[in-house]
Amino acid sequence: MSQAAQIFKELEQGKTKPFYVIVGEEPFQMAEITSRIKSLLIKEDSDSSFSYEAFDGETAKPENLLASLEMLPGLFDGPSDKRLIRCDRFEKFSASDLEVLKAYFEHPSDTSVFVITTNKLDKRKAWVKAVQEKGMVVECNEPYDRDWPKWQSYFEKKSGKKIEGLAWEKCVEFSGKSLSLVWQEILKASVYVGERPTITQQDVSDLLSQSCRADIFQFAEDVIAKRKFEAMKGFEALSLEGESEIKILAILVRQFRLVNHCQRLMKEGIQDTKILGPKLGTHPFFVGKLQKLAKSRSEKDLHQALSWLAETDYGLKTGQTRLFEGFLTKYLSA
């Protein structure tokens, strides 16, 4: 988290850059960075209409985005001396769209902070090089195994609770090594322990339903294998239990990525579960299932599924779709 830590340190000192490009698909880190930037520049909700504007690369016109970036905060009554402009899904802009913004990337306004979020980034592009010179590019992906201890200390500071080592490991395992889901579990545990300063292993065990864990991962396996009846029954059961669609989606994304990664490694000739396990970041015990799923699906199937999952993720967060129609019906009927 060194890049994000650098941003946080500069923000605490009141320093901002004209550009922040946040790359990746890990939502927790992206939300942490964007919210820190916004809280520095936008002190009150009432300031948002004067000093903040958000765009979506799928629908935004580059001319409108440029006009917003060049607008002076002094024209309004807001207290901030800088405007915050955010554009999500920036990868949707075409080459001609980027041409409209070319001059701005080379000579940004000193009264605007431009936050760009994107799933992918070609660092060879001229606009990226211009941004790197004047701003910062931060990659947000799920942590590697070696990075999880750093996140434990970060969540301890954020939650105000000490987390026992075994409690932390249990949360990480239960959440499928998904950062945003780990934070959800830490939040629940913090409320559960109340005034107590420490989250213990027993606290986590009391909160986590092992049957639910088995259900959600079995559901993901049924979906990937296109066992339609079992997948629909599993989704209904999870919905009746009140399981968050965001959480279900995150588990699906992780499992599809694991199967896709496993498939690539197997095509490279790696078959030994003891070798595959560490490369996949999962226990060798689970590799057999991943291998079976990888053999049952084509590379095209998996890539299409991940594309639909990305679209559904955005649709869920913006209220434009639900998991059932956005992904499940498409994938299971394809």
Short mmCIF file of C-alpha atoms in Angstrom, two decimals:
data_model
loop_
_atom_site.label_atom_id
_atom_site.label_comp_id
_atom_site.label_asym_id
_atom_site.label_seq_id
_atom_site.Cartn_x
_atom_site.Cartn_y
_atom_site.Cartn_z
CA MET A 1 0.00 0.00 0.00
CA SER A 2 3.04 2.28 -0.37
CA GLN A 3 1.58 4.38 -3.20
CA ALA A 4 -1.67 4.95 -1.32
CA ALA A 5 0.29 5.66 1.87
CA GLN A 6 2.25 8.34 0.02
CA ILE A 7 -0.99 9.95 -1.16
CA PHE A 8 -2.43 9.89 2.36
CA LYS A 9 0.70 11.48 3.80
CA GLU A 10 0.63 14.31 1.25
CA LEU A 11 -3.09 14.88 1.76
CA GLU A 12 -2.59 15.13 5.53
CA GLN A 13 -0.08 17.89 4.78
CA GLY A 14 -2.67 19.62 2.59
CA LYS A 15 -0.79 18.84 -0.62
CA THR A 16 -2.56 17.75 -3.80
CA LYS A 17 -1.50 16.88 -7.33
CA PRO A 18 -3.36 17.88 -10.50
CA PHE A 19 -3.86 14.20 -11.46
CA TYR A 20 -4.54 10.94 -9.63
CA VAL A 21 -4.99 7.88 -11.83
CA ILE A 22 -6.33 4.89 -9.91
CA VAL A 23 -5.98 1.64 -11.84
CA GLY A 24 -7.46 -1.74 -11.01
CA GLU A 25 -10.58 -3.52 -9.87
CA GLU A 26 -10.12 -3.68 -6.10
CA PRO A 27 -12.91 -1.44 -4.72
CA PHE A 28 -11.76 -0.92 -1.12
CA GLN A 29 -8.46 0.78 -1.96
CA MET A 30 -10.08 2.83 -4.71
CA ALA A 31 -12.77 4.04 -2.31
CA GLU A 32 -10.22 4.84 0.41
CA ILE A 33 -8.10 6.97 -1.92
CA THR A 34 -10.96 8.82 -3.60
CA SER A 35 -12.74 9.51 -0.30
CA ARG A 36 -9.54 10.89 1.27
CA ILE A 37 -9.06 13.25 -1.65
CA LYS A 38 -12.70 14.33 -1.56
CA SER A 39 -12.73 14.90 2.21
CA LEU A 40 -9.74 17.24 1.88
CA LEU A 41 -11.24 19.34 -0.90
CA ILE A 42 -14.96 19.12 -0.07
CA LYS A 43 -15.49 20.03 3.58
CA GLU A 44 -19.30 20.15 3.58
CA ASP A 45 -21.93 18.32 1.54
CA SER A 46 -23.29 21.70 0.46
CA ASP A 47 -19.94 22.43 -1.23
CA SER A 48 -20.36 19.52 -3.65
CA SER A 49 -22.57 21.42 -6.08
CA PHE A 50 -19.88 24.12 -6.38
CA SER A 51 -16.62 22.23 -6.17
CA TYR A 52 -17.24 18.64 -7.26
CA GLU A 53 -18.35 17.03 -10.49
CA ALA A 54 -18.36 13.36 -11.53
CA PHE A 55 -18.32 11.85 -15.01
CA ASP A 56 -18.59 8.35 -16.49
CA GLY A 57 -16.33 7.47 -19.41
CA GLU A 58 -19.12 5.43 -20.99
CA THR A 59 -21.45 8.41 -21.44
CA ALA A 60 -19.41 11.58 -20.88
CA LYS A 61 -18.57 13.96 -23.70
CA PRO A 62 -14.90 14.99 -23.57
CA GLU A 63 -15.84 18.61 -24.29
CA ASN A 64 -18.01 18.73 -21.15
CA LEU A 65 -15.29 17.12 -19.07
CA LEU A 66 -12.73 19.60 -20.36
CA ALA A 67 -15.02 22.55 -19.60
CA SER A 68 -15.45 21.30 -16.04
CA LEU A 69 -11.70 20.83 -15.56
CA GLU A 70 -11.02 24.38 -16.75
CA MET A 71 -13.77 26.00 -14.67
CA LEU A 72 -12.52 28.31 -11.93
CA PRO A 73 -13.71 27.75 -8.35
CA GLY A 74 -13.64 31.50 -7.82
CA LEU A 75 -16.81 31.82 -9.89
CA PHE A 76 -18.73 30.19 -7.05
CA ASP A 77 -19.28 30.77 -3.35
CA GLY A 78 -17.73 27.48 -2.18
CA PRO A 79 -14.92 27.67 0.41
CA SER A 80 -12.45 25.41 -1.44
CA ASP A 81 -9.79 26.98 -3.65
CA LYS A 82 -9.78 23.87 -5.87
CA ARG A 83 -12.41 21.90 -7.70
CA LEU A 84 -12.48 18.10 -7.68
CA ILE A 85 -13.33 16.40 -10.95
CA ARG A 86 -13.72 12.62 -11.08
CA CYS A 87 -14.12 10.39 -14.12
CA ASP A 88 -14.82 6.67 -13.69
CA ARG A 89 -14.34 4.00 -16.38
CA PHE A 90 -11.89 6.28 -18.17
CA GLU A 91 -10.84 3.36 -20.38
CA LYS A 92 -14.11 3.85 -22.28
CA PHE A 93 -12.84 7.09 -23.85
CA SER A 94 -11.84 6.69 -27.51
CA ALA A 95 -8.64 7.96 -29.11
CA SER A 96 -10.54 10.94 -30.53
CA ASP A 97 -11.96 11.71 -27.07
CA LEU A 98 -8.45 11.68 -25.60
CA GLU A 99 -7.30 14.04 -28.34
CA VAL A 100 -9.77 16.64 -27.02
CA LEU A 101 -8.13 16.34 -23.57
CA LYS A 102 -4.54 16.24 -24.84
CA ALA A 103 -3.72 19.89 -24.19
CA TYR A 104 -5.15 19.68 -20.67
CA PHE A 105 -2.99 16.70 -19.77
CA GLU A 106 0.06 18.69 -20.83
CA HIS A 107 -1.01 21.91 -19.09
CA PRO A 108 -3.47 21.14 -16.26
CA SER A 109 -5.28 23.83 -14.30
CA ASP A 110 -3.77 24.64 -10.92
CA THR A 111 -7.28 25.04 -9.49
CA SER A 112 -8.56 21.54 -10.38
CA VAL A 113 -7.74 18.06 -9.09
CA PHE A 114 -8.59 15.40 -11.66
CA VAL A 115 -9.21 11.88 -10.31
CA ILE A 116 -9.36 9.15 -12.95
CA THR A 117 -10.42 5.57 -12.21
CA THR A 118 -9.87 2.87 -14.82
CA ASN A 119 -9.72 -0.92 -14.99
CA LYS A 120 -6.72 -0.90 -17.30
CA LEU A 121 -3.97 1.47 -18.36
CA ASP A 122 -1.53 1.49 -21.26
CA LYS A 123 1.49 3.31 -19.85
CA ARG A 124 2.88 3.81 -23.35
CA LYS A 125 0.16 6.33 -24.18
CA ALA A 126 1.21 9.99 -24.35
CA TRP A 127 -1.51 11.15 -21.95
CA VAL A 128 -0.39 8.63 -19.33
CA LYS A 129 3.20 9.83 -19.54
CA ALA A 130 2.02 13.44 -19.16
CA VAL A 131 -0.04 12.48 -16.11
CA GLN A 132 2.86 10.57 -14.53
CA GLU A 133 5.07 13.67 -14.77
CA LYS A 134 2.61 15.88 -12.90
CA GLY A 135 0.49 13.47 -10.89
CA MET A 136 0.41 9.94 -9.54
CA VAL A 137 -0.67 6.55 -10.88
CA VAL A 138 -1.81 4.08 -8.21
CA GLU A 139 -2.53 0.41 -8.89
CA CYS A 140 -5.29 -1.13 -6.75
CA ASN A 141 -5.36 -4.91 -6.80
CA GLU A 142 -6.01 -7.59 -4.21
CA PRO A 143 -2.97 -7.90 -1.91
CA TYR A 144 -0.32 -10.56 -2.39
CA ASP A 145 0.07 -13.00 0.51
CA ARG A 146 3.12 -11.08 1.77
CA ASP A 147 1.09 -7.86 1.97
CA TRP A 148 -1.74 -9.02 4.22
CA PRO A 149 0.10 -8.27 7.52
CA LYS A 150 0.37 -4.61 6.46
CA TRP A 151 -3.36 -4.50 5.92
CA GLN A 152 -3.96 -5.90 9.39
CA SER A 153 -2.26 -2.88 10.93
CA TYR A 154 -4.13 -0.55 8.56
CA PHE A 155 -7.50 -2.01 9.56
CA GLU A 156 -6.56 -1.88 13.24
CA LYS A 157 -5.94 1.85 12.89
CA LYS A 158 -9.10 2.37 10.83
CA SER A 159 -11.35 0.38 13.19
CA GLY A 160 -9.68 1.48 16.42
CA LYS A 161 -9.43 -2.16 17.54
CA LYS A 162 -6.54 -4.55 18.08
CA ILE A 163 -7.06 -7.70 16.00
CA GLU A 164 -5.59 -10.97 17.27
CA GLY A 165 -3.45 -12.80 14.71
CA LEU A 166 -5.71 -15.84 14.50
CA ALA A 167 -8.80 -13.63 14.30
CA TRP A 168 -7.24 -11.78 11.38
CA GLU A 169 -6.32 -15.00 9.57
CA LYS A 170 -9.85 -16.32 10.02
CA CYS A 171 -11.37 -13.13 8.56
CA VAL A 172 -9.02 -13.25 5.56
CA GLU A 173 -9.76 -16.93 4.92
CA PHE A 174 -13.52 -16.51 5.30
CA SER A 175 -13.56 -13.55 2.91
CA GLY A 176 -11.71 -15.37 0.15
CA LYS A 177 -8.80 -12.90 0.39
CA SER A 178 -11.01 -10.09 -0.84
CA LEU A 179 -9.95 -6.82 0.78
CA SER A 180 -13.39 -5.19 0.73
CA LEU A 181 -14.99 -8.30 2.26
CA VAL A 182 -12.33 -8.50 4.98
CA TRP A 183 -13.16 -4.91 5.90
CA GLN A 184 -16.87 -5.79 6.12
CA GLU A 185 -16.06 -8.59 8.57
CA ILE A 186 -13.79 -6.32 10.65
CA LEU A 187 -16.56 -3.71 10.79
CA LYS A 188 -19.07 -6.31 12.00
CA ALA A 189 -16.62 -7.61 14.59
CA SER A 190 -15.91 -4.05 15.82
CA VAL A 191 -19.61 -3.49 16.45
CA TYR A 192 -19.93 -6.92 18.05
CA VAL A 193 -17.15 -6.38 20.64
CA GLY A 194 -18.46 -2.94 21.58
CA GLU A 195 -16.16 -1.14 24.00
CA ARG A 196 -13.66 -3.98 24.19
CA PRO A 197 -10.35 -2.93 22.59
CA THR A 198 -9.51 -6.30 20.99
CA ILE A 199 -11.18 -8.52 18.40
CA THR A 200 -10.42 -12.12 19.34
CA GLN A 201 -10.55 -15.36 17.41
CA GLN A 202 -13.63 -16.35 19.41
CA ASP A 203 -15.38 -13.12 18.42
CA VAL A 204 -14.79 -13.88 14.75
CA SER A 205 -15.89 -17.50 15.18
CA ASP A 206 -19.10 -16.34 16.85
CA LEU A 207 -19.89 -14.05 13.93
CA LEU A 208 -18.95 -16.19 10.97
CA SER A 209 -21.42 -18.79 9.82
CA GLN A 210 -19.44 -21.71 8.44
CA SER A 211 -22.53 -23.07 6.72
CA CYS A 212 -22.92 -19.75 4.91
CA ARG A 213 -19.26 -19.85 3.88
CA ALA A 214 -19.71 -23.33 2.45
CA ASP A 215 -22.86 -22.22 0.64
CA ILE A 216 -21.35 -19.17 -1.01
CA PHE A 217 -18.27 -21.00 -2.29
CA GLN A 218 -20.33 -23.99 -3.40
CA PHE A 219 -22.63 -21.55 -5.18
CA ALA A 220 -19.64 -20.00 -7.00
CA GLU A 221 -18.47 -23.48 -8.06
CA ASP A 222 -21.95 -24.36 -9.34
CA VAL A 223 -22.11 -21.14 -11.34
CA ILE A 224 -18.70 -21.61 -12.97
CA ALA A 225 -19.57 -25.21 -13.85
CA LYS A 226 -22.94 -24.03 -15.21
CA ARG A 227 -24.90 -26.35 -12.97
CA LYS A 228 -28.00 -24.23 -13.53
CA PHE A 229 -30.44 -25.82 -11.06
CA GLU A 230 -27.93 -25.95 -8.21
CA ALA A 231 -26.72 -22.40 -8.94
CA MET A 232 -30.25 -20.97 -8.87
CA LYS A 233 -31.05 -22.82 -5.64
CA GLY A 234 -27.84 -21.54 -4.10
CA PHE A 235 -28.55 -17.96 -5.14
CA GLU A 236 -32.06 -18.14 -3.71
CA ALA A 237 -30.74 -19.52 -0.41
CA LEU A 238 -28.10 -16.79 -0.13
CA SER A 239 -30.69 -14.12 -0.95
CA LEU A 240 -33.09 -15.44 1.68
CA GLU A 241 -30.25 -15.32 4.24
CA GLY A 242 -29.79 -11.65 3.37
CA GLU A 243 -26.36 -12.07 1.83
CA SER A 244 -25.12 -8.90 0.12
CA GLU A 245 -25.08 -9.03 -3.70
CA ILE A 246 -21.82 -7.08 -3.61
CA LYS A 247 -20.27 -9.83 -1.49
CA ILE A 248 -21.63 -12.61 -3.71
CA LEU A 249 -20.30 -10.77 -6.77
CA ALA A 250 -16.86 -10.34 -5.17
CA ILE A 251 -16.65 -14.08 -4.46
CA LEU A 252 -17.70 -14.88 -8.03
CA VAL A 253 -15.06 -12.52 -9.43
CA ARG A 254 -12.34 -14.04 -7.28
CA GLN A 255 -13.28 -17.63 -8.14
CA PHE A 256 -13.54 -16.93 -11.87
CA ARG A 257 -10.13 -15.24 -11.78
CA LEU A 258 -8.65 -18.21 -9.91
CA VAL A 259 -10.03 -20.65 -12.48
CA ASN A 260 -8.79 -18.43 -15.31
CA HIS A 261 -5.31 -18.22 -13.74
CA CYS A 262 -5.28 -21.96 -13.10
CA GLN A 263 -6.21 -22.60 -16.73
CA ARG A 264 -3.30 -20.44 -17.96
CA LEU A 265 -0.81 -22.20 -15.68
CA MET A 266 -2.03 -25.62 -16.77
CA LYS A 267 -1.58 -24.62 -20.42
CA GLU A 268 2.02 -23.76 -19.52
CA GLY A 269 2.43 -27.36 -18.38
CA ILE A 270 2.11 -26.90 -14.62
CA GLN A 271 -0.07 -29.69 -13.21
CA ASP A 272 1.37 -30.42 -9.75
CA THR A 273 -1.04 -29.15 -7.07
CA LYS A 274 1.87 -28.36 -4.72
CA ILE A 275 3.28 -25.98 -7.35
CA LEU A 276 -0.07 -24.60 -8.50
CA GLY A 277 -1.22 -23.83 -4.95
CA PRO A 278 1.41 -21.17 -4.13
CA LYS A 279 1.18 -19.68 -7.63
CA LEU A 280 -2.59 -19.33 -7.24
CA GLY A 281 -2.33 -18.14 -3.65
CA THR A 282 -4.60 -20.90 -2.39
CA HIS A 283 -4.21 -24.12 -0.39
CA PRO A 284 -3.26 -27.17 -2.49
CA PHE A 285 -6.38 -28.88 -1.11
CA PHE A 286 -8.57 -26.59 -3.26
CA VAL A 287 -6.45 -26.82 -6.42
CA GLY A 288 -8.06 -30.05 -7.58
CA LYS A 289 -11.46 -28.37 -7.83
CA LEU A 290 -9.95 -25.41 -9.65
CA GLN A 291 -8.24 -27.73 -12.14
CA LYS A 292 -11.52 -29.55 -12.80
CA LEU A 293 -13.36 -26.27 -13.37
CA ALA A 294 -10.54 -24.97 -15.59
CA LYS A 295 -10.81 -28.04 -17.80
CA SER A 296 -14.61 -27.69 -18.07
CA ARG A 297 -14.57 -24.11 -19.41
CA SER A 298 -13.03 -22.59 -22.51
CA GLU A 299 -10.78 -19.55 -22.33
CA LYS A 300 -13.45 -17.60 -24.23
CA ASP A 301 -16.10 -18.58 -21.64
CA LEU A 302 -13.99 -17.32 -18.76
CA HIS A 303 -13.04 -14.04 -20.45
CA GLN A 304 -16.68 -13.36 -21.33
CA ALA A 305 -17.74 -14.14 -17.76
CA LEU A 306 -15.16 -11.73 -16.32
CA SER A 307 -16.33 -9.03 -18.73
CA TRP A 308 -19.95 -9.49 -17.67
CA LEU A 309 -18.91 -9.48 -14.01
CA ALA A 310 -17.11 -6.15 -14.48
CA GLU A 311 -20.20 -4.65 -16.11
CA THR A 312 -22.42 -6.02 -13.35
CA ASP A 313 -20.11 -4.62 -10.67
CA TYR A 314 -20.52 -1.13 -12.09
CA GLY A 315 -24.26 -1.65 -12.59
CA LEU A 316 -24.73 -2.78 -8.99
CA LYS A 317 -22.85 0.19 -7.57
CA THR A 318 -24.81 2.66 -9.68
CA GLY A 319 -28.19 0.98 -9.18
CA GLN A 320 -28.60 0.15 -12.87
CA THR A 321 -28.80 -3.64 -12.58
CA ARG A 322 -28.91 -6.59 -10.21
CA LEU A 323 -26.69 -9.65 -10.02
CA PHE A 324 -29.39 -12.01 -11.31
CA GLU A 325 -30.14 -10.27 -14.61
CA GLY A 326 -26.76 -8.55 -14.97
CA PHE A 327 -24.68 -11.71 -14.81
CA LEU A 328 -26.31 -14.99 -13.73
CA THR A 329 -28.92 -15.25 -16.47
CA LYS A 330 -26.43 -14.20 -19.16
CA TYR A 331 -23.70 -16.61 -18.11
CA LEU A 332 -25.87 -19.62 -17.32
CA SER A 333 -27.80 -19.33 -20.59
CA ALA A 334 -24.74 -18.71 -22.81
#
